[in-house]
Amino acid sequence: MPVVAAAVCPHPPLLVPEVASGAAPDLDDLRAACLAAIDQLSTASSVLVVGAAAARATYSATAGGSFGPYGAPGVRIGTGDPVLPLSLAVGGWLLEQTKAAQLPRAYLAVPMDATPAECRQLGQEIADGNDRIGLLVMGDGSARRSEHSPVHLHPRAEIFDTTVATALQYRDLDVLNALDPDLAAELQAAGRAPWQVLAGALTATTLTGDLTYHAAPYGVGYFVASFT
């Protein structure tokens, strides 16, 4: 059964109000857009949260994630040890705030240096399963969008992010598949590999895209999109 719905969200820990503290209202619009996109996954039979990490790994629904390293030791997800990388921990936290929270879930970490072909193949394997999958794809755009970015401004950062945003809006899988890993690494765009997994998973579907958020409030490109 192909993927029946998908959502794309970023994974800054500041999405968690306890981490953001007094700055939490700054991301109210982004948080609301993420939750609305994830709500649409409730039509699926299960949810797979996909995000980038140092190495490939799969985790069950009980896998733990902690926001202690980001200043909120009281916020965690799952009942197991806190093994989830940041992208998946934020994805799990967002998921728990939505109508899709009660669905069975699993987590998939994709290596940040996975090739486009590897990502595409992984996405196609996900879509070839027997379950009605809802994909929650976590990934930030470039972290070099402004002089206030985590890394200094790069002249190609905004062009790269605009390309990704347009591809998500218009479901341009060829553009997502063609994203250059080396350029993405230079621009510190953590979403490149997960977006290419998404492209592989959507190949056999007729789902259409809807980009509902694209901004860089802290010098990092954030996107929210739904595919239904």
Tab-separated table of C-alpha atoms in Angstrom:
chain	number	residue	atom	x	y	z
A	1	MET	CA	0.000	0.000	0.000
A	2	PRO	CA	1.535	3.359	-0.967
A	3	VAL	CA	2.053	6.245	1.402
A	4	VAL	CA	-1.401	7.797	1.993
A	5	ALA	CA	-0.301	11.127	3.524
A	6	ALA	CA	2.897	12.957	4.364
A	7	ALA	CA	3.969	16.006	6.332
A	8	VAL	CA	7.243	17.914	6.199
A	9	CYS	CA	8.354	19.853	9.291
A	10	PRO	CA	11.597	21.358	10.625
A	11	HIS	CA	13.189	20.208	13.872
A	12	PRO	CA	14.539	23.151	15.886
A	13	PRO	CA	14.341	22.295	19.597
A	14	LEU	CA	12.854	25.784	20.078
A	15	LEU	CA	9.548	24.357	18.854
A	16	VAL	CA	9.227	22.940	22.377
A	17	PRO	CA	7.954	25.864	24.498
A	18	GLU	CA	9.911	24.757	27.571
A	19	VAL	CA	13.112	24.976	25.513
A	20	ALA	CA	12.224	28.322	23.931
A	21	SER	CA	11.116	29.789	27.266
A	22	GLY	CA	10.342	33.494	26.795
A	23	ALA	CA	10.926	33.248	23.047
A	24	ALA	CA	8.236	30.575	22.596
A	25	PRO	CA	5.673	32.998	21.051
A	26	ASP	CA	8.175	33.792	18.284
A	27	LEU	CA	7.510	30.369	16.781
A	28	ASP	CA	3.762	30.182	17.398
A	29	ASP	CA	3.001	30.364	13.666
A	30	LEU	CA	5.549	27.677	12.822
A	31	ARG	CA	4.356	25.415	15.638
A	32	ALA	CA	0.730	25.789	14.543
A	33	ALA	CA	1.613	25.028	10.918
A	34	CYS	CA	3.474	21.869	11.975
A	35	LEU	CA	0.582	20.599	14.085
A	36	ALA	CA	-1.951	21.272	11.318
A	37	ALA	CA	0.169	19.366	8.788
A	38	ILE	CA	0.668	16.411	11.133
A	39	ASP	CA	-3.053	16.265	11.939
A	40	GLN	CA	-3.594	15.186	8.339
A	41	LEU	CA	-1.620	11.999	8.961
A	42	SER	CA	-4.512	10.715	11.067
A	43	THR	CA	-6.010	9.086	7.953
A	44	ALA	CA	-3.131	6.581	7.918
A	45	SER	CA	-2.869	3.285	9.790
A	46	SER	CA	0.552	4.107	11.220
A	47	VAL	CA	3.128	6.889	11.190
A	48	LEU	CA	6.800	6.672	10.289
A	49	VAL	CA	8.904	9.607	11.492
A	50	VAL	CA	11.949	10.143	9.256
A	51	GLY	CA	14.874	12.391	10.139
A	52	ALA	CA	18.595	12.807	9.583
A	53	ALA	CA	21.227	11.498	11.985
A	54	ALA	CA	24.833	10.391	11.965
A	55	ALA	CA	23.950	6.793	11.104
A	56	ARG	CA	21.005	4.768	9.894
A	57	ALA	CA	18.849	3.310	12.643
A	58	THR	CA	15.270	2.300	13.332
A	59	TYR	CA	13.470	2.803	16.622
A	60	SER	CA	10.208	1.525	18.024
A	61	ALA	CA	7.365	3.614	19.379
A	62	THR	CA	8.731	3.338	22.929
A	63	ALA	CA	12.118	4.859	22.071
A	64	GLY	CA	12.862	7.845	24.266
A	65	GLY	CA	13.891	11.351	23.400
A	66	SER	CA	15.041	13.976	25.886
A	67	PHE	CA	15.239	17.756	25.639
A	68	GLY	CA	17.513	17.962	28.664
A	69	PRO	CA	20.516	18.870	26.483
A	70	TYR	CA	18.536	21.903	25.306
A	71	GLY	CA	17.635	23.191	28.745
A	72	ALA	CA	14.350	21.364	29.372
A	73	PRO	CA	15.180	18.211	31.373
A	74	GLY	CA	11.525	17.734	32.296
A	75	VAL	CA	10.436	17.289	28.667
A	76	ARG	CA	10.833	13.891	27.093
A	77	ILE	CA	8.959	11.472	24.887
A	78	GLY	CA	8.712	7.701	24.908
A	79	THR	CA	9.190	5.303	27.777
A	80	GLY	CA	12.595	3.948	26.822
A	81	ASP	CA	16.103	5.293	27.114
A	82	PRO	CA	16.604	8.683	25.394
A	83	VAL	CA	18.187	7.358	22.211
A	84	LEU	CA	16.368	9.378	19.548
A	85	PRO	CA	18.449	11.952	17.636
A	86	LEU	CA	17.145	15.526	17.699
A	87	SER	CA	15.255	15.329	14.393
A	88	LEU	CA	13.252	12.308	15.550
A	89	ALA	CA	12.759	13.572	19.105
A	90	VAL	CA	11.210	16.797	17.820
A	91	GLY	CA	9.113	14.797	15.367
A	92	GLY	CA	7.848	12.555	18.133
A	93	TRP	CA	7.087	15.520	20.389
A	94	LEU	CA	5.101	17.255	17.636
A	95	LEU	CA	3.249	14.050	16.800
A	96	GLU	CA	2.103	13.700	20.411
A	97	GLN	CA	0.344	17.069	20.198
A	98	THR	CA	-1.904	16.016	17.269
A	99	LYS	CA	-4.826	13.815	16.269
A	100	ALA	CA	-2.335	11.291	14.877
A	101	ALA	CA	-0.794	10.709	18.308
A	102	GLN	CA	-2.748	7.488	18.910
A	103	LEU	CA	-1.561	5.772	15.746
A	104	PRO	CA	1.180	3.136	15.888
A	105	ARG	CA	4.495	4.769	15.121
A	106	ALA	CA	8.104	3.984	14.332
A	107	TYR	CA	11.191	6.117	13.743
A	108	LEU	CA	13.773	5.969	10.966
A	109	ALA	CA	17.102	7.809	11.115
A	110	VAL	CA	18.673	8.428	7.706
A	111	PRO	CA	22.426	9.057	7.482
A	112	MET	CA	23.187	12.689	6.726
A	113	ASP	CA	25.687	11.572	4.072
A	114	ALA	CA	23.401	9.048	2.348
A	115	THR	CA	23.487	9.411	-1.424
A	116	PRO	CA	20.408	10.589	-3.324
A	117	ALA	CA	20.065	7.119	-4.862
A	118	GLU	CA	20.174	5.476	-1.429
A	119	CYS	CA	17.549	7.881	-0.101
A	120	ARG	CA	15.296	7.372	-3.099
A	121	GLN	CA	15.562	3.584	-2.775
A	122	LEU	CA	14.762	3.775	0.923
A	123	GLY	CA	11.665	5.832	0.189
A	124	GLN	CA	10.508	3.357	-2.437
A	125	GLU	CA	10.956	0.498	0.030
A	126	ILE	CA	8.790	2.334	2.559
A	127	ALA	CA	6.058	2.812	-0.052
A	128	ASP	CA	6.205	-0.880	-1.024
A	129	GLY	CA	5.033	-2.008	2.437
A	130	ASN	CA	1.603	-3.379	3.265
A	131	ASP	CA	0.607	-0.686	5.753
A	132	ARG	CA	-1.189	2.605	5.058
A	133	ILE	CA	1.750	4.788	6.005
A	134	GLY	CA	1.685	8.419	7.071
A	135	LEU	CA	5.161	9.929	6.716
A	136	LEU	CA	6.388	12.657	9.036
A	137	VAL	CA	9.555	13.958	7.397
A	138	MET	CA	11.740	16.163	9.578
A	139	GLY	CA	14.325	18.480	8.068
A	140	ASP	CA	15.697	22.023	8.290
A	141	GLY	CA	16.799	24.110	5.363
A	142	SER	CA	20.069	25.991	5.270
A	143	ALA	CA	21.480	27.204	8.577
A	144	ARG	CA	23.306	29.989	6.722
A	145	ARG	CA	20.464	32.311	5.715
A	146	SER	CA	21.581	35.490	7.503
A	147	GLU	CA	24.346	37.139	9.478
A	148	HIS	CA	22.532	35.943	12.610
A	149	SER	CA	22.507	32.297	11.498
A	150	PRO	CA	24.251	29.561	13.494
A	151	VAL	CA	26.882	29.660	10.730
A	152	HIS	CA	27.796	32.801	8.784
A	153	LEU	CA	25.745	33.853	5.761
A	154	HIS	CA	26.251	31.914	2.525
A	155	PRO	CA	25.301	33.561	-0.781
A	156	ARG	CA	23.615	30.402	-2.098
A	157	ALA	CA	21.570	29.614	1.015
A	158	GLU	CA	18.409	31.512	0.104
A	159	ILE	CA	18.413	30.212	-3.471
A	160	PHE	CA	18.762	26.636	-2.199
A	161	ASP	CA	15.904	27.035	0.263
A	162	THR	CA	13.653	28.693	-2.310
A	163	THR	CA	14.301	25.770	-4.641
A	164	VAL	CA	13.284	23.309	-1.933
A	165	ALA	CA	10.190	25.313	-1.007
A	166	THR	CA	9.022	25.429	-4.626
A	167	ALA	CA	9.632	21.695	-5.054
A	168	LEU	CA	7.558	20.937	-1.953
A	169	GLN	CA	4.731	23.228	-3.074
A	170	TYR	CA	4.515	21.722	-6.545
A	171	ARG	CA	5.542	18.149	-5.685
A	172	ASP	CA	8.554	18.372	-7.963
A	173	LEU	CA	10.192	15.069	-7.072
A	174	ASP	CA	12.868	15.477	-9.741
A	175	VAL	CA	14.117	18.659	-8.071
A	176	LEU	CA	14.154	17.017	-4.634
A	177	ASN	CA	16.017	14.019	-6.039
A	178	ALA	CA	18.556	16.320	-7.687
A	179	LEU	CA	19.553	18.206	-4.511
A	180	ASP	CA	23.336	18.099	-4.277
A	181	PRO	CA	24.586	16.441	-1.066
A	182	ASP	CA	27.830	18.405	-1.108
A	183	LEU	CA	26.081	21.748	-1.479
A	184	ALA	CA	23.515	20.794	1.175
A	185	ALA	CA	26.350	19.925	3.558
A	186	GLU	CA	28.113	23.223	2.817
A	187	LEU	CA	24.881	25.100	3.504
A	188	GLN	CA	24.180	22.948	6.569
A	189	ALA	CA	20.750	21.950	5.265
A	190	ALA	CA	19.892	19.007	7.520
A	191	GLY	CA	16.761	18.066	5.579
A	192	ARG	CA	18.371	17.026	2.315
A	193	ALA	CA	18.446	13.249	2.900
A	194	PRO	CA	14.957	13.005	4.502
A	195	TRP	CA	13.456	15.082	1.660
A	196	GLN	CA	14.967	12.677	-0.846
A	197	VAL	CA	13.496	9.736	1.075
A	198	LEU	CA	10.155	11.530	0.788
A	199	ALA	CA	10.642	11.919	-2.961
A	200	GLY	CA	11.216	8.187	-3.311
A	201	ALA	CA	8.169	7.376	-1.201
A	202	LEU	CA	5.889	9.694	-3.187
A	203	THR	CA	6.901	8.344	-6.599
A	204	ALA	CA	4.109	5.769	-6.733
A	205	THR	CA	1.444	8.120	-5.350
A	206	THR	CA	-0.731	10.911	-6.699
A	207	LEU	CA	-0.540	12.990	-3.509
A	208	THR	CA	-0.329	16.736	-4.093
A	209	GLY	CA	1.738	19.207	-2.095
A	210	ASP	CA	0.738	22.246	-0.077
A	211	LEU	CA	3.495	24.451	1.341
A	212	THR	CA	2.065	26.237	4.382
A	213	TYR	CA	5.201	27.792	5.915
A	214	HIS	CA	8.550	28.994	4.567
A	215	ALA	CA	10.646	31.426	6.578
A	216	ALA	CA	14.006	31.773	8.295
A	217	PRO	CA	13.203	33.414	11.652
A	218	TYR	CA	16.580	32.590	13.205
A	219	GLY	CA	18.648	32.488	10.058
A	220	VAL	CA	17.688	28.839	9.410
A	221	GLY	CA	15.287	27.849	6.647
A	222	TYR	CA	12.116	26.186	7.944
A	223	PHE	CA	9.461	24.553	5.763
A	224	VAL	CA	6.098	22.987	6.529
A	225	ALA	CA	4.247	21.096	3.804
A	226	SER	CA	1.441	18.568	3.542
A	227	PHE	CA	0.923	15.887	0.926
A	228	THR	CA	-2.622	14.519	0.734
